[in-house]
Amino acid sequence: MLCLSVAVPAAAADPAPFELPGPSLRIMVSRGTQSLPITQLPSLADGDKLTVEPLLPADQGVRFILVGAFLRGATNPPPKNWVHFAETWAKKAKDRNLDLVVPPGARQMVMFLVPDTGGAEGTLVDAVRGKPGEFVRATQDLNQASLDRSRLDAFISAIKAQENSHPEYLRTLAPVLARSLSIKLNEDCLSKVIEMQAACLLENRESLVLADVHTSSMAETLTGAPTDLALQLSATREAGYGFYSPYIAVVRDVARIFGAFSNPDFGYLPTLNVRKGDDMALLLNSAPSFTKPKSVMVIAMPAIEADSPPRLRKGEGGAICLAQRGAVLPVEGAPLIYSTDYARDMTLTVKSASGEMLDLSVTARADRGGYVVPGDAAWPASFRGAMQGHLHGRWGFDRFEGPDFEVQMPDGQGWQLAGDPPTLVVGRENELLLKGGAPACVESVTLRQNDGAARSLSWKAQGREGVAVTLPLSNDRPGPIRIEVKYQGVADPSVLSLRSYAEASRLDGLLLHAGDRTATLSGQRLDQVDRVELAGLTWRPDGLSRDGKVDRLQLVAEGEGGLPAAGAQATAKVRLRDGRAMKLDLAIAPARLQIRLLGKTVTQGSVPANEKALGIEGDGLLPDNGTLVFSVQMAGDGRLSAGDAIEVSGSDPDAVVTLSVGKGLRLESPQIAVATLDPKAAASLLFGPLRVRLRRGEEASDWQPLVTLARLPHIDAVACGAGEGCSIRGRDLFLIEAIGTTSSLDQATKVAHGYTGSTLTTAVPKDAVLYVQLRDAPDRVLRLPIG
């Protein structure tokens, strides 16, 4: 119940967005001999000297007291002299501004702008010292929310700028911006029409900001714990912590805290900081009140702690070519480098192979995903090839170290082959490895053959000095070729002159079974084979296939002649299309399994008394209500065994009926088997011309024709009337192809495919017989008597 009483009201009314501009402050911080504006400082330190100048308009109608207070923890109230006041309307700068020094032991600083009211100073001192924990937590959360708001503003500004210039590029730009600034990206927006993408991307702005690990860890190092249940709930993963920033929840919780100790004279109004150059502008989410209770604007300052620069990581990708104008150093892990001035004076220091150093100023670009290197840098001659670059700068007052990068600049050495010259073979793709000084700077690789037009080649950098190139020579002829490698910013390409060749066939083996008139030649480049001469016969190619990297060429014997016996040694002469001849020795393999059909008997099935029977003659047609008994004999000296099986298949190769010993198959002798096929027990897709073969384990004989299996329609009645034609009534009439009055089926009635009716009509025959053609047996015409 306690959870519900807190969580439900909090979710019921989100605070208004921070859109009202407030006053600005100019705050300079000195540390030792250095001075920086507060907008460039992520944190303060003991002993820092601050000069706070309010930037109020000359006609300011309300007098504000500027208050600066230091805090030292949630359970340790600050002394009274840690709270300082200045009258912003004073004529002298020393009275109008605050000159402060961060005292030892301070952990947080908060500032206020208070409408001048008698007793305001005492009330504020009592509030800060009475409940320091609330101000510690509120200040750190407002500072966090201000940093998150800076990322959101940077995202919105970039999206709007792109919308005004080139909205068609939003699809490419938005994902980079979102990744750089850690902003939630609604990818569905990028599939909308161009005019609607920007508005869609900026919907529900306050929920777009994802948690930034760096800024969250900065806040978590502060002392103090959440002071009410709402803050504790917002810090759970169920409430989004760890995925989304507390940008909205923070403000709601801060308002709850401030409301706990507001009084009739003053109410506390949280503000967010917007960094504009050296000044810190304030944003309000509600208009201040100048009547009781008057609004006290609460201004969060950076934490007082040791600086914790983000761990800037190198983004994806290999070496970076600095010859490319606007080259990008991809970085990750620090969204604030794009939305604040905390990281400044960022420099890429490049070290040449000779040890010389060159510094290049770089600029953070969220839309590019990293730091952009200027394209007009003056490069000494020694800075060529592969080099090392280190990114560094300042983070506040401290040095900021970034990642190392491998950078490259084109050299004058050109490109050479890596290793021995390769044998480039036409008719397939070839891989070529080139060696040069700056692979990342390669702009294009082209191929020229004879006087033909240049063709772009696909390539990719490999290592620090290699480029792997793919040469598509599948449709090319052998001959000289030229590879041109062009660097970015270099007019003349580096040229390599090479030659391509036709690959000679490689013969691995020739498989010929005794008694066969087909053989299989295996190897490579067998498309060059014209014919094979073996055993006094000429064997011609009859189909080429590839099994992995091995070609397989089917051969068929021409003419008549004797074939070698199993186990005999033979020599084949393989003749290529270019006239070359190659010899190949082989041993004749044992004969393959073969059977021949000895005989068959078709038994017609019975027809119910209430149906008309079709006249089926001979053993060439098996009705689906009949039975087939057939016998096969092993060819040659082969013998049958109890493990052999007979397979029967129809037009569908996946529909196979297997007959084995004891299951439709009996052995008459070691050479002859008798099989019984019952169509009713066969697969439902078994119809039309059937074929048969012998199966022994993984080995099988060739398919041989067996019989045609016809599915019969059920004809209940045939009625003919003079001048009205004949009406055929029944079921499964879609199995009929045509029905007519003559055996030649002249002017026959054609039955439509997929016919679902139960009646067909045709002319009256002269001899009281109709003639039927079935779909499963289009070469047979069956008789259907009338009456």
CSV table of N, CA and C in Angstrom, one decimal, residues 638-696:
chain,number,residue,atom,x,y,z
A,638,GLY,N,24.4,-61.7,-60.7
A,638,GLY,CA,24.0,-61.2,-59.4
A,638,GLY,C,23.0,-62.2,-58.7
A,639,ARG,N,23.0,-62.1,-57.4
A,639,ARG,CA,22.1,-62.9,-56.7
A,639,ARG,C,21.3,-62.0,-55.7
A,640,LEU,N,20.0,-62.4,-55.5
A,640,LEU,CA,19.2,-61.7,-54.6
A,640,LEU,C,19.4,-62.2,-53.1
A,641,SER,N,19.1,-61.4,-52.2
A,641,SER,CA,19.2,-61.8,-50.8
A,641,SER,C,18.0,-61.3,-50.0
A,642,ALA,N,17.9,-61.8,-48.8
A,642,ALA,CA,16.7,-61.5,-48.0
A,642,ALA,C,16.6,-60.1,-47.6
A,643,GLY,N,17.7,-59.3,-47.6
A,643,GLY,CA,17.7,-57.9,-47.3
A,643,GLY,C,17.4,-57.0,-48.4
A,644,ASP,N,17.2,-57.5,-49.6
A,644,ASP,CA,16.9,-56.7,-50.8
A,644,ASP,C,15.5,-56.2,-50.7
A,645,ALA,N,15.2,-55.1,-51.4
A,645,ALA,CA,13.8,-54.6,-51.5
A,645,ALA,C,13.5,-54.1,-52.9
A,646,ILE,N,12.3,-54.1,-53.2
A,646,ILE,CA,11.8,-53.6,-54.5
A,646,ILE,C,11.1,-52.3,-54.2
A,647,GLU,N,11.5,-51.2,-54.9
A,647,GLU,CA,10.9,-49.9,-54.8
A,647,GLU,C,10.0,-49.6,-56.0
A,648,VAL,N,8.8,-49.1,-55.7
A,648,VAL,CA,7.9,-48.6,-56.8
A,648,VAL,C,7.6,-47.2,-56.6
A,649,SER,N,7.7,-46.4,-57.7
A,649,SER,CA,7.5,-44.9,-57.6
A,649,SER,C,6.7,-44.4,-58.7
A,650,GLY,N,6.0,-43.4,-58.5
A,650,GLY,CA,5.2,-42.8,-59.6
A,650,GLY,C,5.7,-41.5,-60.0
A,651,SER,N,4.8,-40.5,-60.4
A,651,SER,CA,5.3,-39.2,-60.9
A,651,SER,C,6.0,-38.4,-59.9
A,652,ASP,N,5.6,-38.6,-58.6
A,652,ASP,CA,6.2,-37.9,-57.5
A,652,ASP,C,7.4,-38.7,-57.0
A,653,PRO,N,8.6,-38.2,-57.1
A,653,PRO,CA,9.8,-39.0,-56.7
A,653,PRO,C,9.8,-39.3,-55.2
A,654,ASP,N,9.1,-38.5,-54.4
A,654,ASP,CA,9.0,-38.6,-52.9
A,654,ASP,C,8.0,-39.7,-52.5
A,655,ALA,N,7.1,-40.1,-53.4
A,655,ALA,CA,6.1,-41.1,-53.1
A,655,ALA,C,6.7,-42.5,-53.6
A,656,VAL,N,7.2,-43.3,-52.6
A,656,VAL,CA,7.8,-44.5,-53.0
A,656,VAL,C,7.2,-45.6,-52.1
A,657,VAL,N,6.8,-46.7,-52.7
A,657,VAL,CA,6.3,-47.9,-52.0
A,657,VAL,C,7.4,-48.9,-52.0
A,658,THR,N,7.8,-49.4,-50.8
A,658,THR,CA,8.9,-50.4,-50.7
A,658,THR,C,8.3,-51.8,-50.3
A,659,LEU,N,8.6,-52.8,-51.2
A,659,LEU,CA,8.2,-54.1,-51.0
A,659,LEU,C,9.4,-55.0,-50.5
A,660,SER,N,9.3,-55.6,-49.4
A,660,SER,CA,10.4,-56.4,-48.9
A,660,SER,C,10.0,-57.8,-48.7
A,661,VAL,N,10.9,-58.7,-48.4
A,661,VAL,CA,10.6,-60.1,-48.2
A,661,VAL,C,9.6,-60.2,-47.0
A,662,GLY,N,8.5,-60.9,-47.2
A,662,GLY,CA,7.5,-61.0,-46.2
A,662,GLY,C,6.5,-59.9,-46.2
A,663,LYS,N,6.8,-58.9,-46.9
A,663,LYS,CA,5.9,-57.7,-47.0
A,663,LYS,C,5.7,-57.4,-48.5
A,664,GLY,N,5.0,-58.3,-49.2
A,664,GLY,CA,4.7,-58.1,-50.6
A,664,GLY,C,5.8,-58.6,-51.6
A,665,LEU,N,6.8,-59.3,-51.1
A,665,LEU,CA,7.9,-59.8,-51.9
A,665,LEU,C,8.3,-61.2,-51.5
A,666,ARG,N,8.4,-62.1,-52.5
A,666,ARG,CA,8.9,-63.5,-52.2
A,666,ARG,C,9.9,-63.8,-53.2
A,667,LEU,N,10.9,-64.5,-52.8
A,667,LEU,CA,12.0,-65.0,-53.7
A,667,LEU,C,11.7,-66.3,-54.3
A,668,GLU,N,11.6,-66.4,-55.6
A,668,GLU,CA,11.4,-67.7,-56.3
A,668,GLU,C,12.8,-68.5,-56.2
A,669,SER,N,13.8,-67.7,-56.5
A,669,SER,CA,15.2,-68.3,-56.5
A,669,SER,C,16.2,-67.2,-56.2
A,670,PRO,N,17.5,-67.5,-56.1
A,670,PRO,CA,18.4,-66.4,-55.9
A,670,PRO,C,18.5,-65.4,-57.0
A,671,GLN,N,17.9,-65.6,-58.1
A,671,GLN,CA,17.9,-64.7,-59.2
A,671,GLN,C,16.5,-64.0,-59.5
A,672,ILE,N,15.4,-64.6,-59.0
A,672,ILE,CA,14.1,-64.1,-59.4
A,672,ILE,C,13.3,-63.9,-58.1
A,673,ALA,N,12.5,-62.7,-58.2
A,673,ALA,CA,11.6,-62.4,-57.1
A,673,ALA,C,10.3,-62.1,-57.7
A,674,VAL,N,9.2,-62.4,-56.9
A,674,VAL,CA,7.8,-62.1,-57.3
A,674,VAL,C,7.3,-61.1,-56.3
A,675,ALA,N,6.7,-60.0,-56.8
A,675,ALA,CA,6.2,-59.0,-55.9
A,675,ALA,C,4.7,-58.7,-56.2
A,676,THR,N,4.0,-58.3,-55.2
A,676,THR,CA,2.5,-58.0,-55.3
A,676,THR,C,2.3,-56.6,-54.8
A,677,LEU,N,1.7,-55.8,-55.7
A,677,LEU,CA,1.4,-54.4,-55.4
A,677,LEU,C,-0.1,-54.2,-55.3
A,678,ASP,N,-0.5,-53.7,-54.1
A,678,ASP,CA,-1.9,-53.4,-53.9
A,678,ASP,C,-2.1,-51.9,-53.9
A,679,PRO,N,-2.7,-51.3,-55.0
A,679,PRO,CA,-2.7,-49.8,-55.0
A,679,PRO,C,-3.4,-49.2,-53.8
A,680,LYS,N,-4.4,-50.0,-53.2
A,680,LYS,CA,-5.2,-49.4,-52.1
A,680,LYS,C,-4.3,-49.2,-50.9
A,681,ALA,N,-3.2,-50.0,-50.8
A,681,ALA,CA,-2.3,-49.9,-49.7
A,681,ALA,C,-1.1,-49.0,-50.0
A,682,ALA,N,-1.0,-48.5,-51.2
A,682,ALA,CA,0.1,-47.7,-51.6
A,682,ALA,C,-0.1,-46.2,-51.2
A,683,ALA,N,0.9,-45.4,-51.4
A,683,ALA,CA,0.8,-44.0,-51.0
A,683,ALA,C,-0.3,-43.3,-51.8
A,684,SER,N,-0.9,-42.3,-51.2
A,684,SER,CA,-2.0,-41.6,-51.8
A,684,SER,C,-1.6,-40.9,-53.1
A,685,LEU,N,-0.3,-40.6,-53.2
A,685,LEU,CA,0.2,-39.9,-54.4
A,685,LEU,C,0.7,-40.8,-55.5
A,686,LEU,N,0.5,-42.1,-55.3
A,686,LEU,CA,1.0,-43.1,-56.3
A,686,LEU,C,0.0,-43.2,-57.4
A,687,PHE,N,0.2,-42.7,-58.6
A,687,PHE,CA,-0.7,-42.8,-59.7
A,687,PHE,C,0.1,-42.5,-61.0
A,688,GLY,N,-0.5,-42.8,-62.1
A,688,GLY,CA,0.1,-42.5,-63.4
A,688,GLY,C,1.2,-43.6,-63.7
A,689,PRO,N,2.1,-43.3,-64.6
A,689,PRO,CA,3.1,-44.3,-65.0
A,689,PRO,C,4.0,-44.7,-63.7
A,690,LEU,N,4.1,-45.9,-63.4
A,690,LEU,CA,4.9,-46.4,-62.3
A,690,LEU,C,6.2,-47.0,-62.9
A,691,ARG,N,7.3,-46.9,-62.0
A,691,ARG,CA,8.6,-47.5,-62.3
A,691,ARG,C,9.1,-48.3,-61.2
A,692,VAL,N,10.0,-49.2,-61.4
A,692,VAL,CA,10.5,-50.1,-60.4
A,692,VAL,C,12.0,-50.2,-60.4
A,693,ARG,N,12.6,-50.4,-59.2
A,693,ARG,CA,14.0,-50.7,-59.1
A,693,ARG,C,14.3,-51.5,-57.9
A,694,LEU,N,15.5,-52.1,-57.9
A,694,LEU,CA,16.0,-52.9,-56.8
A,694,LEU,C,16.8,-52.0,-55.8
A,695,ARG,N,16.6,-52.1,-54.5
A,695,ARG,CA,17.4,-51.4,-53.5
A,695,ARG,C,18.1,-52.4,-52.6
A,696,ARG,N,19.4,-52.1,-52.5
A,696,ARG,CA,20.3,-52.9,-51.6
A,696,ARG,C,21.1,-51.9,-50.7
